CSV table of C-alpha atoms in Angstrom, one decimal:
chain,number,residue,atom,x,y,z
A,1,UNK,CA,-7.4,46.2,-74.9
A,2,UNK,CA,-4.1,45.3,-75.6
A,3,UNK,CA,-1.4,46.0,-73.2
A,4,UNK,CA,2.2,44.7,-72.8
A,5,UNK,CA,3.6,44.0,-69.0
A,6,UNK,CA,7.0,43.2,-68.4
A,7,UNK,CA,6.9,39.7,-68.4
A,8,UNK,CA,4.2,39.9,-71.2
A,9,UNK,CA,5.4,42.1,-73.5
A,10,UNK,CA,3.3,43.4,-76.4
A,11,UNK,CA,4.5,41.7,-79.9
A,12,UNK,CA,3.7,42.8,-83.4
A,13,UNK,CA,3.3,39.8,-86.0
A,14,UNK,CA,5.0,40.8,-89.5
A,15,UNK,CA,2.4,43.7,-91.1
A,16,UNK,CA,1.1,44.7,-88.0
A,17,UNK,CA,1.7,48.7,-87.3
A,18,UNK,CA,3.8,48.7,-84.5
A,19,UNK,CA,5.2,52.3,-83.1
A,20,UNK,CA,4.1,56.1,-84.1
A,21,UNK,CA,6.7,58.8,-84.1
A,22,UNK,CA,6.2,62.5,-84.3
A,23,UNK,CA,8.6,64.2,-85.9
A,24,UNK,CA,9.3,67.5,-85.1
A,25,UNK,CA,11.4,71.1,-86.3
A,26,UNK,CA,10.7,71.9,-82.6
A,27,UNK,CA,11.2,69.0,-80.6
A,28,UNK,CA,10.4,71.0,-77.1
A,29,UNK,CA,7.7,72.6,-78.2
A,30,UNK,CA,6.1,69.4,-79.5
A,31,UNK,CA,6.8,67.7,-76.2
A,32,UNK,CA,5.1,70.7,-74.1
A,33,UNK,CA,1.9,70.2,-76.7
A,34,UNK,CA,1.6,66.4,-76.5
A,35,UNK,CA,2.7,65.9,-73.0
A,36,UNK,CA,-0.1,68.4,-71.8
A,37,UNK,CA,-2.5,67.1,-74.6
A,38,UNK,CA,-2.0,63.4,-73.8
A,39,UNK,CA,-0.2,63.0,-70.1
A,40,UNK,CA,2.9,61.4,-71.5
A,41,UNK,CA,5.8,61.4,-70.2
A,42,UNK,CA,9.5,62.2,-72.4
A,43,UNK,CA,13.2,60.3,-71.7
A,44,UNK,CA,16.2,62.1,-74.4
A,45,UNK,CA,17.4,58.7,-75.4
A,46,UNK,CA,20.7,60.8,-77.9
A,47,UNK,CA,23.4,62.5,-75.9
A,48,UNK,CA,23.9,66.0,-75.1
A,49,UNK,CA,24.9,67.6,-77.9
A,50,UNK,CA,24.6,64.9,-80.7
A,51,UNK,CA,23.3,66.5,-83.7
A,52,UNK,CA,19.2,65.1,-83.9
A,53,UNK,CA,17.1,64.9,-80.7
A,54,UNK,CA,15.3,61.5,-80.3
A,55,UNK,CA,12.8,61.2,-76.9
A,56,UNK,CA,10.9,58.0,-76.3
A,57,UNK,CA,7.4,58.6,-74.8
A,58,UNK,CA,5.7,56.6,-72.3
A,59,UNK,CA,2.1,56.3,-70.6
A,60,UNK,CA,2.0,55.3,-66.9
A,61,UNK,CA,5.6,53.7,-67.3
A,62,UNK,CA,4.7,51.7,-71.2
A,63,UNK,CA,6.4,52.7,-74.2
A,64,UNK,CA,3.6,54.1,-76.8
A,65,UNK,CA,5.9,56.3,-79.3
A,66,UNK,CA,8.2,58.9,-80.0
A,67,UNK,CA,9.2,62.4,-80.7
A,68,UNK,CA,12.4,63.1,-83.0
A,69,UNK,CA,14.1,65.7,-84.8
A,70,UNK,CA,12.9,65.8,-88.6
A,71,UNK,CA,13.1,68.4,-91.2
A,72,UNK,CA,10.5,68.8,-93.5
A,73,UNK,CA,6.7,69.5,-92.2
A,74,UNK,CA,6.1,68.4,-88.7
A,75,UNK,CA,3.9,64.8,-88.8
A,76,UNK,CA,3.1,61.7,-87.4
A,77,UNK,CA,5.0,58.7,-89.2
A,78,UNK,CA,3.8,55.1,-88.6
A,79,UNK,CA,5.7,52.6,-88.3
A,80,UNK,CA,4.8,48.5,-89.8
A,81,UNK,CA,6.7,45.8,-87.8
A,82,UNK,CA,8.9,43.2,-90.3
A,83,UNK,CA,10.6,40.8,-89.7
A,84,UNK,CA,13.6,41.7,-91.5
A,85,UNK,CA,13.6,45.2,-92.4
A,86,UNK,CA,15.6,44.2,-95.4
A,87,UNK,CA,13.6,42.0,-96.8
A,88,UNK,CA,10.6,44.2,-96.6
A,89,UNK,CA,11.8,47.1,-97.7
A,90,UNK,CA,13.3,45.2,-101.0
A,91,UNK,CA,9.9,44.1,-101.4
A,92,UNK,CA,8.0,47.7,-100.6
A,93,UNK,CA,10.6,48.8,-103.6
A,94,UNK,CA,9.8,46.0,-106.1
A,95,UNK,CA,6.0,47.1,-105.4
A,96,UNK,CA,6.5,50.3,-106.7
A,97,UNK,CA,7.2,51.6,-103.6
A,98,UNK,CA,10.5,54.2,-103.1
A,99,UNK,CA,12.4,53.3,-99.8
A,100,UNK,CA,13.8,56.7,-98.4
A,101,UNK,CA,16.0,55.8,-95.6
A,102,UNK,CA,17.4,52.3,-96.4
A,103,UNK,CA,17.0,49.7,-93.2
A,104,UNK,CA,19.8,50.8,-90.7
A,105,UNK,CA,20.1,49.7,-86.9
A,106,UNK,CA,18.5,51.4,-84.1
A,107,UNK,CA,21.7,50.4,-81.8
A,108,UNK,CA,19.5,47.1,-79.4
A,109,UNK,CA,16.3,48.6,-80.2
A,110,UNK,CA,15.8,47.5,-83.3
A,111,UNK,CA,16.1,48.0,-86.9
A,112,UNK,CA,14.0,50.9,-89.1
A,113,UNK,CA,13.8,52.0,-92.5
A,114,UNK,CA,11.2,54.5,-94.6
A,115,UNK,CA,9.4,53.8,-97.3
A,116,UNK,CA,6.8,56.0,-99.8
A,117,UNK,CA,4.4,54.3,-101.5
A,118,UNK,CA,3.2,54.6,-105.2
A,119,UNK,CA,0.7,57.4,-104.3
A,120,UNK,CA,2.9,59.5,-102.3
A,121,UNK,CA,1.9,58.1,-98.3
A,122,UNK,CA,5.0,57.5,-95.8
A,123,UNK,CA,5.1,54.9,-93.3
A,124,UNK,CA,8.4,53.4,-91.8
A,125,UNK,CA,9.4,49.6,-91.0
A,126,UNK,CA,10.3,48.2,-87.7
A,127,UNK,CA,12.6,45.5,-86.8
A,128,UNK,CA,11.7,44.9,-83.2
A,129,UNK,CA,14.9,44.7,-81.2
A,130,UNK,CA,14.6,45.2,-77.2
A,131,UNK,CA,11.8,47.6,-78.6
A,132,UNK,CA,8.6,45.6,-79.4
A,133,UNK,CA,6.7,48.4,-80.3
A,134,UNK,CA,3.8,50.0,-78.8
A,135,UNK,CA,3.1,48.6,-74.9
A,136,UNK,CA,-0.4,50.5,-74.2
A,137,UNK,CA,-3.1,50.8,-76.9
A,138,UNK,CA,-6.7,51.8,-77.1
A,139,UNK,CA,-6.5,53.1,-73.5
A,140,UNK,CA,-7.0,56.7,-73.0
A,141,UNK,CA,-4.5,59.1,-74.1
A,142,UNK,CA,-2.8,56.4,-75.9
A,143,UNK,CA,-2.7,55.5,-79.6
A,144,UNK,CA,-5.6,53.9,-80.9
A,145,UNK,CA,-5.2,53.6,-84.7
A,146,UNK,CA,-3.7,54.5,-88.0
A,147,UNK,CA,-5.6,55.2,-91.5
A,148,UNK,CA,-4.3,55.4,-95.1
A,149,UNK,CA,-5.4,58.1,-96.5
A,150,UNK,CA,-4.7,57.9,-100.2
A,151,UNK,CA,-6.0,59.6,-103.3
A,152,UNK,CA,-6.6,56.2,-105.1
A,153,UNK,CA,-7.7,53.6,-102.9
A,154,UNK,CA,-8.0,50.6,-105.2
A,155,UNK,CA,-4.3,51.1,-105.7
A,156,UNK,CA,-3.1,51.6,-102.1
A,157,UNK,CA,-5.0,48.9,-101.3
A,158,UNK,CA,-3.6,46.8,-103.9
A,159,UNK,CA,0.0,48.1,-103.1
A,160,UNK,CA,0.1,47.0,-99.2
A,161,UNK,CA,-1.9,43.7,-99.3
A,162,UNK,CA,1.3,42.8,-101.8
A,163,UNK,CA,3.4,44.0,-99.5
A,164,UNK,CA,2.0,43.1,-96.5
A,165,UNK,CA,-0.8,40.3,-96.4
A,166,UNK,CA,-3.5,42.7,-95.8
A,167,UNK,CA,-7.4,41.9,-96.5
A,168,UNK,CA,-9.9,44.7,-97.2
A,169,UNK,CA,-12.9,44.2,-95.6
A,170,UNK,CA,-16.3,46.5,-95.1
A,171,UNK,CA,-17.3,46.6,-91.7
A,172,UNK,CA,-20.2,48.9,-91.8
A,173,UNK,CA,-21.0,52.3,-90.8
A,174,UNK,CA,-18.0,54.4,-89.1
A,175,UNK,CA,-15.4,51.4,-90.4
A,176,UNK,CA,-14.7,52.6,-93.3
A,177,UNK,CA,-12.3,50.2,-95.3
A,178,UNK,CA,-10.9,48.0,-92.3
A,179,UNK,CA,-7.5,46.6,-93.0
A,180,UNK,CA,-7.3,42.8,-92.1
A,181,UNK,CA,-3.8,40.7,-91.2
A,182,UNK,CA,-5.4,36.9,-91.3
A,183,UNK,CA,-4.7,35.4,-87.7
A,184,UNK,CA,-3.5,38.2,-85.8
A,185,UNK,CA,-6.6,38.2,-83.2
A,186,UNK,CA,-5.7,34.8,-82.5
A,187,UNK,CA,-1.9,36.0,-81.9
A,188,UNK,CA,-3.6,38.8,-79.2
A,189,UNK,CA,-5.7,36.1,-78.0
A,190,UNK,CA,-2.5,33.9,-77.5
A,191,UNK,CA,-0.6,36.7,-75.8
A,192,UNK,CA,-1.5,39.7,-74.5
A,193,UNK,CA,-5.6,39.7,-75.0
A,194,UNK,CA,-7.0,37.0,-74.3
A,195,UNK,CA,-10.3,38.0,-74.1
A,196,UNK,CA,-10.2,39.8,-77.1
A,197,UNK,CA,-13.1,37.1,-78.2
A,198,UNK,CA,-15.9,37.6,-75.3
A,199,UNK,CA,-15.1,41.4,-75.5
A,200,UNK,CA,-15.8,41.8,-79.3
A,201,UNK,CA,-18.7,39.1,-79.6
A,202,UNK,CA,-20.7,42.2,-81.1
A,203,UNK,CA,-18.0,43.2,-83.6
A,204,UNK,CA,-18.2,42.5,-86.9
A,205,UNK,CA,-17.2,39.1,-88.0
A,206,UNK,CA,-12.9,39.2,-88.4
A,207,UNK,CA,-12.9,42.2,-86.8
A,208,UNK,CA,-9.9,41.1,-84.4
A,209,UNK,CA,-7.7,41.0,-87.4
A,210,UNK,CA,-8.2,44.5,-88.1
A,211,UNK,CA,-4.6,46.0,-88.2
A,212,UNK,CA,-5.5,49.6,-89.5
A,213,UNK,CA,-8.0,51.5,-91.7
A,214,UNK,CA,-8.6,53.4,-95.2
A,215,UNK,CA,-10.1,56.1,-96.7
A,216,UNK,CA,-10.0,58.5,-99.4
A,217,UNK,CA,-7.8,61.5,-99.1
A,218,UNK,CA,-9.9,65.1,-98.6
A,219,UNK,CA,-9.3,66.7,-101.6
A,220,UNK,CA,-6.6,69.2,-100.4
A,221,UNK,CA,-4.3,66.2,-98.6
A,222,UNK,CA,-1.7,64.4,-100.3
A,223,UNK,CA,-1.8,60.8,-99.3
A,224,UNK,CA,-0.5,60.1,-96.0
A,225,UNK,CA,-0.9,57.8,-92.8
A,226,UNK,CA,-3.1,59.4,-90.3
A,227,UNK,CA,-3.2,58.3,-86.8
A,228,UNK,CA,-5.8,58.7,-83.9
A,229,UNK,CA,-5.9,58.8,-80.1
A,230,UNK,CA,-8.3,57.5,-77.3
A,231,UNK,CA,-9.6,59.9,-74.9
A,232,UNK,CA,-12.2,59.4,-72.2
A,233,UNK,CA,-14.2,62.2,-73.6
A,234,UNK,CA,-13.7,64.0,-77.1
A,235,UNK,CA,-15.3,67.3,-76.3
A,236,UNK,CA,-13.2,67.4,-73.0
A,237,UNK,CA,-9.6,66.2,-74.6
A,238,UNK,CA,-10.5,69.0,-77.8
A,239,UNK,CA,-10.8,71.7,-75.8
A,240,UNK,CA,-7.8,71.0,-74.1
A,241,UNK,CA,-5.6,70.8,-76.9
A,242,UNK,CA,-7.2,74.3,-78.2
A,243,UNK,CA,-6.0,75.7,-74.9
A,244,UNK,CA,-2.6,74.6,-76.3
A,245,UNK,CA,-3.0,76.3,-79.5
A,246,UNK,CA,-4.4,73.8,-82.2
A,247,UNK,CA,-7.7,73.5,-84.2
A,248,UNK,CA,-10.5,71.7,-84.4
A,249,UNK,CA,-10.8,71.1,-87.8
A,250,UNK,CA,-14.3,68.9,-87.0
A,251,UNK,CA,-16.2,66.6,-85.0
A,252,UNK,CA,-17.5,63.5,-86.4
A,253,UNK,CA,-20.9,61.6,-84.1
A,254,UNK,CA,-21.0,57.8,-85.5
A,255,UNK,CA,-22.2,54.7,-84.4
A,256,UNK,CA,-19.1,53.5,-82.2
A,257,UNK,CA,-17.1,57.0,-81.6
A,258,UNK,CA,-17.3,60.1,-81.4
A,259,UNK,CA,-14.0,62.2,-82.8
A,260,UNK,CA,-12.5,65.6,-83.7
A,261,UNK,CA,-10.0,65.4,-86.1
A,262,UNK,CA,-7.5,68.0,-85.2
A,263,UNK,CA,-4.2,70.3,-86.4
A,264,UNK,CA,-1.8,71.2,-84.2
A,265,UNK,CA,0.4,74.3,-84.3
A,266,UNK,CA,2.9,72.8,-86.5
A,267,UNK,CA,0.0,71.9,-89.1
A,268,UNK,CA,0.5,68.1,-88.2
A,269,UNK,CA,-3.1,66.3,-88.2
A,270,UNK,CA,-4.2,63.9,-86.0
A,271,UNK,CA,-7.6,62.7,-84.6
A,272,UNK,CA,-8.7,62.4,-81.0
A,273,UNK,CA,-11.3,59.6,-80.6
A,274,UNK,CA,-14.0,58.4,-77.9
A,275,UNK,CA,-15.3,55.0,-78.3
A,276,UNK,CA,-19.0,55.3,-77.4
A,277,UNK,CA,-19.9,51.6,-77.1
């Protein structure tokens, strides 16, 4: 479980995903749903009255995403870390990808830009500043994972390990496509995980490289990156969020977790997951 202190901060290698932001027509209500749903806890990091609302979120005191001001359909954006956000996002283009919102600084924080990719699916770039990204992952209520979901694989596929370095591998039953970054379990190992090795001697072989996940699109979604959630117990944390007005779309019993992927009142998807072994 990876977890920045500090002293210790969590880093992101180059094609690792890095930070999740929700962005929101109704920034309040977003924070009432999420803040109930997951326990965090909100900062405004924009003045009074400047003309977009951006609020950093935090669990137990650790940075682990955002909430901002976006127009369009409420959704959850990930974000890639880069090393230079310019560099990346000339590459992204050359791909065939469309870069949206060319790189531009985050004041100290950092340094962002947006990207689509051939298929349609948005993701974002981050140039870690003072922010590194991400400081609590995999514990519950905190973000556990990200999924393409794309309407032609092959191509996505092909499109981000250009882009990015990553490795498709098959990792068996509830794994789906597991995306690989070569060498970045040895970066946890070297930093803030070090046992990542004696904890996953069951995993599949490379699994500590795993950076994020892929699967096909359901026929009525256009591509897009999809992100999930631990919780201590699905059936618990999905009730809860129907109190708050969502909808269980489904529940899903595999062979490591048990999930409900979920809509919430904006019609923003997400997944709540409960690793089971």
């Amino acid at each position: 479980m990876a977890e920045g202190t500090p002293d210790n901060p969590h880093t992101y290698p180059q094609g690792v995903p890095s930070w999740i932001e929700y962005q929101a027509t109704d920034v309040d209500a977003a924070v009432r749903f999420y803040g109930g749903l997951l326990g965090w806890a909100f900062e405004d990091r924009l003045p009074p009255g400047a003309p977009a609302r951006f609020l950093l979120a935090s669990l137990g005191g650790k940075d682990t995403g955002s909430i901002a001001t976006a127009d369009g359909a409420p959704r959850w954006l990930t974000y890639i870390a880069v090393d230079d956000a310019d560099v990346v996002a000339g590459a992204a283009s050359d791909a065939g990808g469309t870069v949206l919102h060319p790189p531009q600084d985050a004041g100290p924080a950092g340094r962002w830009a947006s990207v689509r990719d051939p298929q349609g699916a948005e993701f974002g770039l981050w140039q870690a500043g003072m922010r590194r990204g991400s400081q609590v992952n995999n514990a519950a209520n905190s973000w556990n994972f990200s999924d393409l979901q794309t309407t032609d694989l092959d191509a996505g596929l092909a499109y981000y390990g250009c882009v990015f370095g990553w490795e498709v591998a098959d990792m068996g039953p509830d794994a789906h496509h597991v995306l690989r970054l070569p060498g970045y379990g040895d970066h946890l190992e070297a930093t803030v995980d070090p046992g990542i090795r004696e904890r996953q001697a069951d995993a599949p072989e490379g699994f500590a490289d795993a950076v994020a996940g892929a699967v096909e699109a359901e026929a009525d979604e256009g591509p897009h990156w999809h992100v999930s959630f631990s919780v201590d117990d699905r059936d618990a944390a999905a009730e809860t969020a129907e109190g708050l007005g969502d909808e269980v779309l489904g529940r899903y019993d595999g062979m490591w977790v048990r999930s409900a992927r979920i809509r919430d009142p904006w019609g923003a998807e997400f997944t709540l997951s409960e690793f089971t072994s």
